[in-house]
PDB file of C-alpha atoms and ligand atoms in Angstrom:
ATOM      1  CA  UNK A   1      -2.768  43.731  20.162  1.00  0.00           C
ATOM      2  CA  UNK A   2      -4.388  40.709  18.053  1.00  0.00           C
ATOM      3  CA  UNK A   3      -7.686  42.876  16.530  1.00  0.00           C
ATOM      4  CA  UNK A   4      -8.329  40.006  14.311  1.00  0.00           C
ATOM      5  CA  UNK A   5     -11.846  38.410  15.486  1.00  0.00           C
ATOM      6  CA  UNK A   6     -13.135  35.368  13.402  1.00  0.00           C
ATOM      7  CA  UNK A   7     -17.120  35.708  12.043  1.00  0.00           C
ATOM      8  CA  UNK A   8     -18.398  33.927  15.168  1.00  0.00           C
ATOM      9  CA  UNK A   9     -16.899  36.190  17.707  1.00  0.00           C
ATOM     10  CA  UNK A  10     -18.095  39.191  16.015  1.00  0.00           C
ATOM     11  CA  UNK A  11     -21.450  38.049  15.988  1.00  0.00           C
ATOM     12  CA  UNK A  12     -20.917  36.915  19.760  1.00  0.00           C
ATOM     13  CA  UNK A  13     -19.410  39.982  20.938  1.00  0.00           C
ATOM     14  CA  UNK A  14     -21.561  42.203  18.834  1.00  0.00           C
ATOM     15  CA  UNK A  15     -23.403  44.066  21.328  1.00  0.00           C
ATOM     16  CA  UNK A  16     -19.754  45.170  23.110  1.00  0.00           C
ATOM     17  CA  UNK A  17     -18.504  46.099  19.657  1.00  0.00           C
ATOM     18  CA  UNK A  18     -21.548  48.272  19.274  1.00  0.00           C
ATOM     19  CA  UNK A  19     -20.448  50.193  22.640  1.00  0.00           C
ATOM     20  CA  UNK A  20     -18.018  52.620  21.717  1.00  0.00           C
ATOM     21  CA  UNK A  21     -16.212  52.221  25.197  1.00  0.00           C
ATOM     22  CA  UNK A  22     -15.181  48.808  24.276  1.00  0.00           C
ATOM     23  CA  UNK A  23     -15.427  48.571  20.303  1.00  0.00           C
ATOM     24  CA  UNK A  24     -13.456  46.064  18.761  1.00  0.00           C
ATOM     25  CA  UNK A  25      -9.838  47.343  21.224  1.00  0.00           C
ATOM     26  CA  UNK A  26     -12.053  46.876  23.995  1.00  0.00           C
ATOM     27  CA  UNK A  27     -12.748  43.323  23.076  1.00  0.00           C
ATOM     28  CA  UNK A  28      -9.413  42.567  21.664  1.00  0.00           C
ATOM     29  CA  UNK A  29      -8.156  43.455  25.598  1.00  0.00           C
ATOM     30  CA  UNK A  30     -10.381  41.388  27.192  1.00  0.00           C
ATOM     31  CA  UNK A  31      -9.632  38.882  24.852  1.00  0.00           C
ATOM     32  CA  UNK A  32      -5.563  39.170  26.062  1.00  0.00           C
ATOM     33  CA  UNK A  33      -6.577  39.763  29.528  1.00  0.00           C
ATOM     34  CA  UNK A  34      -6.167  37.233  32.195  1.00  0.00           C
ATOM     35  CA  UNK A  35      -8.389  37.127  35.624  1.00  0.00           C
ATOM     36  CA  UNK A  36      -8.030  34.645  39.034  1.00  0.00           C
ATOM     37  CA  UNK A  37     -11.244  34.670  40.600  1.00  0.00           C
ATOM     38  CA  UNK A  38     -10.795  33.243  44.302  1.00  0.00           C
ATOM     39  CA  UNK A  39     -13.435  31.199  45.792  1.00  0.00           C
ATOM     40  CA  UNK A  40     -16.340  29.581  43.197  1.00  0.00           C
ATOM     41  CA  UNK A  41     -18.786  30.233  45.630  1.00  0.00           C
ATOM     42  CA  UNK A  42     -21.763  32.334  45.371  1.00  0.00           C
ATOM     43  CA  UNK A  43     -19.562  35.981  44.167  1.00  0.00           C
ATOM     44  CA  UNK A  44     -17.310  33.444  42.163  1.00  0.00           C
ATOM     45  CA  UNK A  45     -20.662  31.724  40.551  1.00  0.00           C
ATOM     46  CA  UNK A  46     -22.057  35.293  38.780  1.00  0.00           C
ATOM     47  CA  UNK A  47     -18.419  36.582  37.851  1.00  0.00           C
ATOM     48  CA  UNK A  48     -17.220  33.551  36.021  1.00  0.00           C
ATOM     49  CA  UNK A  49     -20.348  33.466  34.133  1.00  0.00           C
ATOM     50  CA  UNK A  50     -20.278  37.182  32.731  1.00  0.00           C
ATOM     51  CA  UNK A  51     -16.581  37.142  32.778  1.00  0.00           C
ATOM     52  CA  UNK A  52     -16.345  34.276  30.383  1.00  0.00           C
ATOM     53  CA  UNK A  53     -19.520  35.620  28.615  1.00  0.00           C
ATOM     54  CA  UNK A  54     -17.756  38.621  27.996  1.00  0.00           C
ATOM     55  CA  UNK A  55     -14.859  37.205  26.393  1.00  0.00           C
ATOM     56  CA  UNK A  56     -11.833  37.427  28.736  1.00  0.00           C
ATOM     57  CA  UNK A  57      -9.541  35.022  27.360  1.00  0.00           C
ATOM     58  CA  UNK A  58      -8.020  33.470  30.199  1.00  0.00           C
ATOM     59  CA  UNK A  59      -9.684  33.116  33.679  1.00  0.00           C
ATOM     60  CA  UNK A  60      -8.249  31.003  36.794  1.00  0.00           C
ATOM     61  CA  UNK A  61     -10.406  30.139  39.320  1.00  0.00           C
ATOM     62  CA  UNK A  62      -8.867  28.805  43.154  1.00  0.00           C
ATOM     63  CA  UNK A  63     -11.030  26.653  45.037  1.00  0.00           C
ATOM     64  CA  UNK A  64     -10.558  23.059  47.288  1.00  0.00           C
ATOM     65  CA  UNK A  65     -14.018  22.733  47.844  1.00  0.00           C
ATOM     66  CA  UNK A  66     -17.201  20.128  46.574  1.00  0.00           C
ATOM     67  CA  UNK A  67     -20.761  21.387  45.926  1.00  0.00           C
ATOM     68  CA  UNK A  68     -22.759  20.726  48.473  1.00  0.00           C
ATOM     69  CA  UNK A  69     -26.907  20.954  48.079  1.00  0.00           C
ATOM     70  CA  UNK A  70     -27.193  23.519  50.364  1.00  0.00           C
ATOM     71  CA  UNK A  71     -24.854  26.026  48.022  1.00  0.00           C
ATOM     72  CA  UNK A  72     -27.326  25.760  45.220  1.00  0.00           C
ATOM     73  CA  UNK A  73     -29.486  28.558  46.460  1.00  0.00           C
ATOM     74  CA  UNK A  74     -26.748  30.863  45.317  1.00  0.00           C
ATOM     75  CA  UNK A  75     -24.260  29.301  43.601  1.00  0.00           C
ATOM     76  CA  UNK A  76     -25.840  29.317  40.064  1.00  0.00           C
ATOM     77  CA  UNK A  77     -22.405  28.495  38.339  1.00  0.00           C
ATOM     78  CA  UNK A  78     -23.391  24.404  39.791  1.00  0.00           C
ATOM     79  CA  UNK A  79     -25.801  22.184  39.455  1.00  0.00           C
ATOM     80  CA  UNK A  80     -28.046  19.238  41.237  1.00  0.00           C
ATOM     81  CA  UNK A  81     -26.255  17.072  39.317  1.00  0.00           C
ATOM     82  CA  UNK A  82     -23.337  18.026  40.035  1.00  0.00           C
ATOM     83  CA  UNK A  83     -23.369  17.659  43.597  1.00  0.00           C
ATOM     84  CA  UNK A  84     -19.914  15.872  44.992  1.00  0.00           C
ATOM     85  CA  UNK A  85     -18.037  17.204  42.111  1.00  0.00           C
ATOM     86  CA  UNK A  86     -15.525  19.557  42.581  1.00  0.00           C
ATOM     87  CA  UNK A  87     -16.480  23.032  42.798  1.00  0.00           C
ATOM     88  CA  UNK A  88     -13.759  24.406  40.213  1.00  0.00           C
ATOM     89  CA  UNK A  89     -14.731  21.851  37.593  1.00  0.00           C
ATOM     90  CA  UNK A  90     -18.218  22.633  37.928  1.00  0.00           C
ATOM     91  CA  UNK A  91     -17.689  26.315  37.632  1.00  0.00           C
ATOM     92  CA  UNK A  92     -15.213  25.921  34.470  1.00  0.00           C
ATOM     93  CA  UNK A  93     -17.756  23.495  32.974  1.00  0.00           C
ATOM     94  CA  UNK A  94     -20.533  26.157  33.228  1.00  0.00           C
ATOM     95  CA  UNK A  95     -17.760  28.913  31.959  1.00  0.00           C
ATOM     96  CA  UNK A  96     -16.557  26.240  28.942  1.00  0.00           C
ATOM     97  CA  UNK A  97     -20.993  25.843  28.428  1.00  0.00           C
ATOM     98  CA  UNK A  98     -21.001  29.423  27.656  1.00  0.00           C
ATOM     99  CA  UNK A  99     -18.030  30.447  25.987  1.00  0.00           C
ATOM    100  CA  UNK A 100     -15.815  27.679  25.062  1.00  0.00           C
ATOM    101  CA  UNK A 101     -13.046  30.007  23.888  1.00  0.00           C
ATOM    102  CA  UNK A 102     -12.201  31.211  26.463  1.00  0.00           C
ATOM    103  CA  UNK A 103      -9.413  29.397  28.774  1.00  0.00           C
ATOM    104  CA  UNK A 104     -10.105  28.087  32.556  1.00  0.00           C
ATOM    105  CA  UNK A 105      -7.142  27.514  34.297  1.00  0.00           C
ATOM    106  CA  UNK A 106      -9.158  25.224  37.551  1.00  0.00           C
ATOM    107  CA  UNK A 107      -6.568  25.323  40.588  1.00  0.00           C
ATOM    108  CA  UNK A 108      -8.513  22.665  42.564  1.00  0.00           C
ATOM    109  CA  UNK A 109      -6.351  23.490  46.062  1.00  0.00           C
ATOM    110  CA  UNK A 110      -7.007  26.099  48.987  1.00  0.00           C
ATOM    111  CA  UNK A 111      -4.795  29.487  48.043  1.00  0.00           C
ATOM    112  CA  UNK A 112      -2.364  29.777  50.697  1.00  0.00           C
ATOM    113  CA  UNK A 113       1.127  31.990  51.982  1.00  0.00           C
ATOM    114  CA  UNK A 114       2.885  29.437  49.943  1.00  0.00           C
ATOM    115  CA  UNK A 115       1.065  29.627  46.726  1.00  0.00           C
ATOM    116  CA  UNK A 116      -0.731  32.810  46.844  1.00  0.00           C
ATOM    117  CA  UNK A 117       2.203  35.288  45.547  1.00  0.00           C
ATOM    118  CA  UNK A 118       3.023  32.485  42.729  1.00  0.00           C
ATOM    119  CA  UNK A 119      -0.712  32.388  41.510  1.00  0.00           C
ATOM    120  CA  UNK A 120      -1.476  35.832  41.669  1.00  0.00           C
ATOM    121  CA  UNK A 121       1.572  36.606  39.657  1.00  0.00           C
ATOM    122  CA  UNK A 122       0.321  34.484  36.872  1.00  0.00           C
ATOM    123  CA  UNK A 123      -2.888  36.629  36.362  1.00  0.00           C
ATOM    124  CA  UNK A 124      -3.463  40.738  35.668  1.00  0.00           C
ATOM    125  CA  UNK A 125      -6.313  40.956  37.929  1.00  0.00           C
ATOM    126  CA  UNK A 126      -7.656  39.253  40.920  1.00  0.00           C
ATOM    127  CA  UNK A 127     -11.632  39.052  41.944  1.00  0.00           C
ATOM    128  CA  UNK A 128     -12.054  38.127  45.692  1.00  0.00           C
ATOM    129  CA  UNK A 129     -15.512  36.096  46.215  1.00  0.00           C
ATOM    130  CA  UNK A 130     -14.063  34.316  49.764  1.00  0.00           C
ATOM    131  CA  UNK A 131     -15.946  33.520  52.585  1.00  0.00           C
ATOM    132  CA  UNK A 132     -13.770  34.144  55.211  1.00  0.00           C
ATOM    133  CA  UNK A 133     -11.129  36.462  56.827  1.00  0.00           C
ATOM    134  CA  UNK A 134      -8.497  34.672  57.204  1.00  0.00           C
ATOM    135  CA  UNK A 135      -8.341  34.150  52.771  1.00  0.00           C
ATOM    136  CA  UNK A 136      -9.709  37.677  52.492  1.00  0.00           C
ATOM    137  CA  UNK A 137      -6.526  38.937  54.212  1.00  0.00           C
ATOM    138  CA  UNK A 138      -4.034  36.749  52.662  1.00  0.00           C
ATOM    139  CA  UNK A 139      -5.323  37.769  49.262  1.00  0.00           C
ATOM    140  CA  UNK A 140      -5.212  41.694  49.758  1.00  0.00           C
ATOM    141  CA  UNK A 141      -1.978  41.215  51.378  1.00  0.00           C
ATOM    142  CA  UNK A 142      -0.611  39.270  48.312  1.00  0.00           C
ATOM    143  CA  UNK A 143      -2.662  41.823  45.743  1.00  0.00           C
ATOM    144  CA  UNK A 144      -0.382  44.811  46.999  1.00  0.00           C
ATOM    145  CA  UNK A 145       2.746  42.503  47.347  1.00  0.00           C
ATOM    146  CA  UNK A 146       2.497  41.129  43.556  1.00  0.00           C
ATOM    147  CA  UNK A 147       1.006  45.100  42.641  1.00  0.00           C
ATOM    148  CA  UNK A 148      -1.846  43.485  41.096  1.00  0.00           C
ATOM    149  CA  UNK A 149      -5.166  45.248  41.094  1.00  0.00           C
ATOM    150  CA  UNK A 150      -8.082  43.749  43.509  1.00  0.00           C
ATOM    151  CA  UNK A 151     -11.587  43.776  43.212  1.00  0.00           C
ATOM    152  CA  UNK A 152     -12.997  42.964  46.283  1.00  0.00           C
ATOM    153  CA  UNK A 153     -17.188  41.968  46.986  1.00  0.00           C
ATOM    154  CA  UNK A 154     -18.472  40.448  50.484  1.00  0.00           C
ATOM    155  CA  UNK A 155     -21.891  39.559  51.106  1.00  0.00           C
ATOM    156  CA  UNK A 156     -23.853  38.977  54.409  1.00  0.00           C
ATOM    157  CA  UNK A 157     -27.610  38.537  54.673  1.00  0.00           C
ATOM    158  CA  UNK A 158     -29.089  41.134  52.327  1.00  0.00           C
ATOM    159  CA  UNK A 159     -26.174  43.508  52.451  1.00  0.00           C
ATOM    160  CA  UNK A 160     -23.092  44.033  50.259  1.00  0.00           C
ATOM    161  CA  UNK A 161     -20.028  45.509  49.760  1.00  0.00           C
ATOM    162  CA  UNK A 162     -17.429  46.360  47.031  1.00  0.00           C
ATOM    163  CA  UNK A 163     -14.634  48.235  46.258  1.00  0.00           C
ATOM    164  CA  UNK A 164     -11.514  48.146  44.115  1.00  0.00           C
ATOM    165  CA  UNK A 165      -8.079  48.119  45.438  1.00  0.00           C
ATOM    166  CA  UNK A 166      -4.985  48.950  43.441  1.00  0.00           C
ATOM    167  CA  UNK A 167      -2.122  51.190  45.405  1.00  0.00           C
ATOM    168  CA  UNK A 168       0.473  50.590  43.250  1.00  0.00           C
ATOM    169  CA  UNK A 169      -1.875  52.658  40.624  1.00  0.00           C
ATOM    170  CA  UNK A 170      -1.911  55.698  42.250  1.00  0.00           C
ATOM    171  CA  UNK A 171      -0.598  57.315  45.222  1.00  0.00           C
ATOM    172  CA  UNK A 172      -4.235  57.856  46.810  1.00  0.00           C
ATOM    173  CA  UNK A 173      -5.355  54.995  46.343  1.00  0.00           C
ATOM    174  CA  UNK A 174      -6.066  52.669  49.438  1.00  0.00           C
ATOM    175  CA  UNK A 175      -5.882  48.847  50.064  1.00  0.00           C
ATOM    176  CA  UNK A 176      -8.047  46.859  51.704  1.00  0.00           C
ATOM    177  CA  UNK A 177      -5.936  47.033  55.194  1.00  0.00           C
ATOM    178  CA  UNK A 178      -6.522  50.973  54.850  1.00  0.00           C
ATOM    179  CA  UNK A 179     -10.148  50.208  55.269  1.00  0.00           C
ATOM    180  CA  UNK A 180      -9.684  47.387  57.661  1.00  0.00           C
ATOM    181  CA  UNK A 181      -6.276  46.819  59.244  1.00  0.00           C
ATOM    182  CA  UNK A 182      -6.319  43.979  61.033  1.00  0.00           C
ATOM    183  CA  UNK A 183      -9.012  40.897  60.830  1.00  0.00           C
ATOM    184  CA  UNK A 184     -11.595  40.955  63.347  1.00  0.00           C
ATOM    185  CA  UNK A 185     -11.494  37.878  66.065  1.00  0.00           C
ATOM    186  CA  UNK A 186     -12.727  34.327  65.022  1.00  0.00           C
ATOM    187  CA  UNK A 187     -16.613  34.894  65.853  1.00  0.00           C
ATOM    188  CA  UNK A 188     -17.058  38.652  66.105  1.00  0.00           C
ATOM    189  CA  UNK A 189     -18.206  39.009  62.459  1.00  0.00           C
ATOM    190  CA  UNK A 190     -21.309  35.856  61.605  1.00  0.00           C
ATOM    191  CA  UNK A 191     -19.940  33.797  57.956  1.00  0.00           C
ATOM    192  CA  UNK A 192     -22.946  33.471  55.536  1.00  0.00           C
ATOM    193  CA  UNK A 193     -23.074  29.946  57.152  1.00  0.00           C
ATOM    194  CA  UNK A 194     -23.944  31.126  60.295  1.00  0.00           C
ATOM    195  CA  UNK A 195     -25.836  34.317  59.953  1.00  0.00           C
ATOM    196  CA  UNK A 196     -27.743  33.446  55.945  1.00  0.00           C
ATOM    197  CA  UNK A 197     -27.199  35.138  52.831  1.00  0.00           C
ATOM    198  CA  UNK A 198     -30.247  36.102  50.269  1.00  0.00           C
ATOM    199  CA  UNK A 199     -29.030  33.997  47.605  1.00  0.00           C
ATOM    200  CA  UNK A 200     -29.841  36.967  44.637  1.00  0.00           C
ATOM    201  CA  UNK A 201     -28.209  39.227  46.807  1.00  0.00           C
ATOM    202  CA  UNK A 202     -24.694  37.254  45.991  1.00  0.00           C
ATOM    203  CA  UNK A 203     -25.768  37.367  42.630  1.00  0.00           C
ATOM    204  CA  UNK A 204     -26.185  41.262  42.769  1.00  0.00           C
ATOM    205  CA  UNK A 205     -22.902  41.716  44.430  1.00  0.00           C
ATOM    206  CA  UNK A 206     -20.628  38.922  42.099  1.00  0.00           C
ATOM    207  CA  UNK A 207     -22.287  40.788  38.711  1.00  0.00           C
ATOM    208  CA  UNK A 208     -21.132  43.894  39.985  1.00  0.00           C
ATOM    209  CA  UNK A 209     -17.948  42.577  40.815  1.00  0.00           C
ATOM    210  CA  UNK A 210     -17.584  41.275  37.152  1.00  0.00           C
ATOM    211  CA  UNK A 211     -19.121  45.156  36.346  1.00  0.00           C
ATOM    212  CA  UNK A 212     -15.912  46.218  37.974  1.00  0.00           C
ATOM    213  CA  UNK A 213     -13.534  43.672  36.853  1.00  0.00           C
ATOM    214  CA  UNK A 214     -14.669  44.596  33.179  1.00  0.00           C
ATOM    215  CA  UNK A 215     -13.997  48.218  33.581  1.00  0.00           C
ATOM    216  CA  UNK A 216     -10.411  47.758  35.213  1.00  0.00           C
ATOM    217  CA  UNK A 217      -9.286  45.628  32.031  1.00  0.00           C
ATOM    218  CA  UNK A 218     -10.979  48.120  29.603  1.00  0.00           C
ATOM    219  CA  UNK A 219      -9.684  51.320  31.203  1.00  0.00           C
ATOM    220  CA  UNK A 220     -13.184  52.875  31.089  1.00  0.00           C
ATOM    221  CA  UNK A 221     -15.713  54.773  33.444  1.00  0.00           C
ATOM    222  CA  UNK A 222     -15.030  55.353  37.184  1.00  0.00           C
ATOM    223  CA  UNK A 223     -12.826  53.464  39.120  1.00  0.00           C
ATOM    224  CA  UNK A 224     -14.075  52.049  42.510  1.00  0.00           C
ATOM    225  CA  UNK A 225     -10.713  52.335  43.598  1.00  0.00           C
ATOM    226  CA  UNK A 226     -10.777  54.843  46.762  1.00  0.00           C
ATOM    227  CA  UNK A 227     -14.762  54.200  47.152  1.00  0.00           C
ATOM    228  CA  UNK A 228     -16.853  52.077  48.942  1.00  0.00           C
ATOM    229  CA  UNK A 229     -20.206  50.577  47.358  1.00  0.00           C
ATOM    230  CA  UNK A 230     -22.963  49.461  50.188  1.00  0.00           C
ATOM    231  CA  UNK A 231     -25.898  48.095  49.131  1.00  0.00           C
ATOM    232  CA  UNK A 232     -28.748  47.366  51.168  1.00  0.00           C
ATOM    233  CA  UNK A 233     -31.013  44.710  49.727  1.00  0.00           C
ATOM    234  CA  UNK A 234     -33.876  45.517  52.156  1.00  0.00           C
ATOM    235  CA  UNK A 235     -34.166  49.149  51.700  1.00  0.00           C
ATOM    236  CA  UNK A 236     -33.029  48.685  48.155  1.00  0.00           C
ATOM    237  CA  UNK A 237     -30.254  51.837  48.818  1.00  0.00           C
ATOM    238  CA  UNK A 238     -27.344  52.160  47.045  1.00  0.00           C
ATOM    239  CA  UNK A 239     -24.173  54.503  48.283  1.00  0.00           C
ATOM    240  CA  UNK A 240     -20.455  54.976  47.870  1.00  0.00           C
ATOM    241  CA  UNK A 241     -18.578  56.314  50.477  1.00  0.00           C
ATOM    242  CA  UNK A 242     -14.993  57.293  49.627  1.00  0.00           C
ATOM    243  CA  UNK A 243     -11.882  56.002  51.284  1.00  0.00           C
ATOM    244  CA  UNK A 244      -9.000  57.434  51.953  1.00  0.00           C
ATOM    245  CA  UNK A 245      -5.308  55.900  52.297  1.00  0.00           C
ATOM    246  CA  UNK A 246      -3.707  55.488  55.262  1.00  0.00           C
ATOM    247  CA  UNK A 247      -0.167  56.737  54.982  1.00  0.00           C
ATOM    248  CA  UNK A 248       0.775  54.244  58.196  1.00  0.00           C
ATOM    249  CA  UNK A 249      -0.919  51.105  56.938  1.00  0.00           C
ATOM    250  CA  UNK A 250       0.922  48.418  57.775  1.00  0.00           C
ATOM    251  CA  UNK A 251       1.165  46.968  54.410  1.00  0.00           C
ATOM    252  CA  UNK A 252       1.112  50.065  51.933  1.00  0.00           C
ATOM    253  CA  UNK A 253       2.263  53.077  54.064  1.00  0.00           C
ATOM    254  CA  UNK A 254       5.247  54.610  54.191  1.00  0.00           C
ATOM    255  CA  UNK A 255       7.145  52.336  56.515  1.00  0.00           C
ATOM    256  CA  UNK A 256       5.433  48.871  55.558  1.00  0.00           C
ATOM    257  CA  UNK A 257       5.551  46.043  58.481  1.00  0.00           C
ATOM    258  CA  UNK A 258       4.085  43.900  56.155  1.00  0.00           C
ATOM    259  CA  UNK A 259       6.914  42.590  53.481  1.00  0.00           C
ATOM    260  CA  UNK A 260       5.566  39.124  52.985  1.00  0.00           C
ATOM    261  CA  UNK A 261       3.027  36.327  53.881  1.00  0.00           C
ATOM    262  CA  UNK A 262       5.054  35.272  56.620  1.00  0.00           C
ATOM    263  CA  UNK A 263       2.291  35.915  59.127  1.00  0.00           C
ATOM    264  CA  UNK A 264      -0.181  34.515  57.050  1.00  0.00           C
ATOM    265  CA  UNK A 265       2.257  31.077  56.715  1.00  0.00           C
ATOM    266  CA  UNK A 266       2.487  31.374  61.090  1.00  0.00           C
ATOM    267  CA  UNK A 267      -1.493  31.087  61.245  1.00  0.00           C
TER     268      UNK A 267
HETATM  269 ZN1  LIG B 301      -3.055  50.298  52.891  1.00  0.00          ZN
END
């Protein structure tokens, strides 16, 4: 691993050098690692910053959408000027404004079946910050199928939750279809467009994320994988609940009916 840091990114990264968790190996990995973020929304906003703060070297972020006014309440990564623009270009300008040595790779299209095992390939670590089901699905299902490890954040109103999901690490460790097999139907479960989101609450939720993310490519702490974090802004309560694997889970059990994002490609 490249340990050689010029005199600027010692005194940038000082304060992680200082930590003897991360040290000067620490920051060399993030340096090497590489991180797709999915959605620059409001979980995608908070993560890019801190992750590019931190010094991750390479991050790709996935998004087909514009910035709209009414994301700004949340979506700290854009700005009123940038309105219309696209939402990945806004985010990596914001990343580039903060730490221009580290690389955005801006995939300015929708992740889909056809793309989604190709992208996530590319990248050692995948942060979901998606608003909806049908993505959230197609990118755990793709997570287990490439064996890359998933950190996964949803927001609604003032709640959160997070976990991290990596089966191919460890026999006991579940994926997100051993917590939720199947998505729920179109309108059972409000989107943040229908039902409102506190905007610092995605804030909370995407700086944990990055939290997690950080950890995961440092090799430090306690994993989230196998846990649950819910976090209830309005009692201000905090809890993990653990999960456990589901040896007949359709896409990491022992006789998988999941293979491949054929199912995804039919819807
Ligand atoms: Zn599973």
């Amino acid at each position: 691993m490249d340990l050689d840091f010029t005199e600027d990114e010692i005194r940038r990264y000082s304060r992680h050098i200082l930590l003897a968790e991360v040290g000067g190996t620490g920051q060399a990995r993030l340096k090497a690692a590489r991180v797709l973020i999915v959605g620059a929304g409001g979980l995608g906003s908070p993560l890019g910053l801190y992750l590019a703060a931190a010094g991750v070297g390479t991050i790709g972020i996935i998004d087909d959408d514009r910035v709209d006014v009414s994301n700004l309440q949340r979506q700290i990564a854009h700005t009123t000027e940038r309105i219309g623009a696209l939402k990945v270009e806004s985010a990596a300008a914001a990343m580039r404004a903060i730490n221009p040595d580290t690389r955005i790779e801006a995939h300015a299209m929708r992740i889909d079946a056809n793309n989604a095992l190709g992208l996530i390939g590319e990248y050692d670590l995948v942060c979901d910050g998606t608003d909806n089901f049908a993505t959230r699905f197609l990118v755990a299902d793709a997570c287990v199928l490439a064996r890359r490890t998933l950190v996964s954040a949803a927001v609604l109103r003032f709640d959160g939750q997070l976990s991290v999901f990596k089966p191919h690490a460890h026999d006991a460790n579940p994926c997100y279809r051993c917590l939720y097999p199947e998505a729920p139907p179109p309108g059972l479960v409000p989107s943040c467009s229908e039902a409102g989101v506190l905007g610092a609450v995605t804030g909370v939720m995407g700086t944990l994320q990055a939290t997690e993310a950080l950890k995961e490519i440092l090799g430090i702490g306690e994993s989230l994988a196998g846990r649950l974090l819910i976090w209830d802004a309005l009692s201000a309560r905090m809890r993990t609940v653990r999960l456990k694997r589901d040896p007949d889970c359709a896409l990491c059990g022992a006789h998988p009916r999941i293979t491949d994002l054929s199912a995804h490609r039919a819807a």
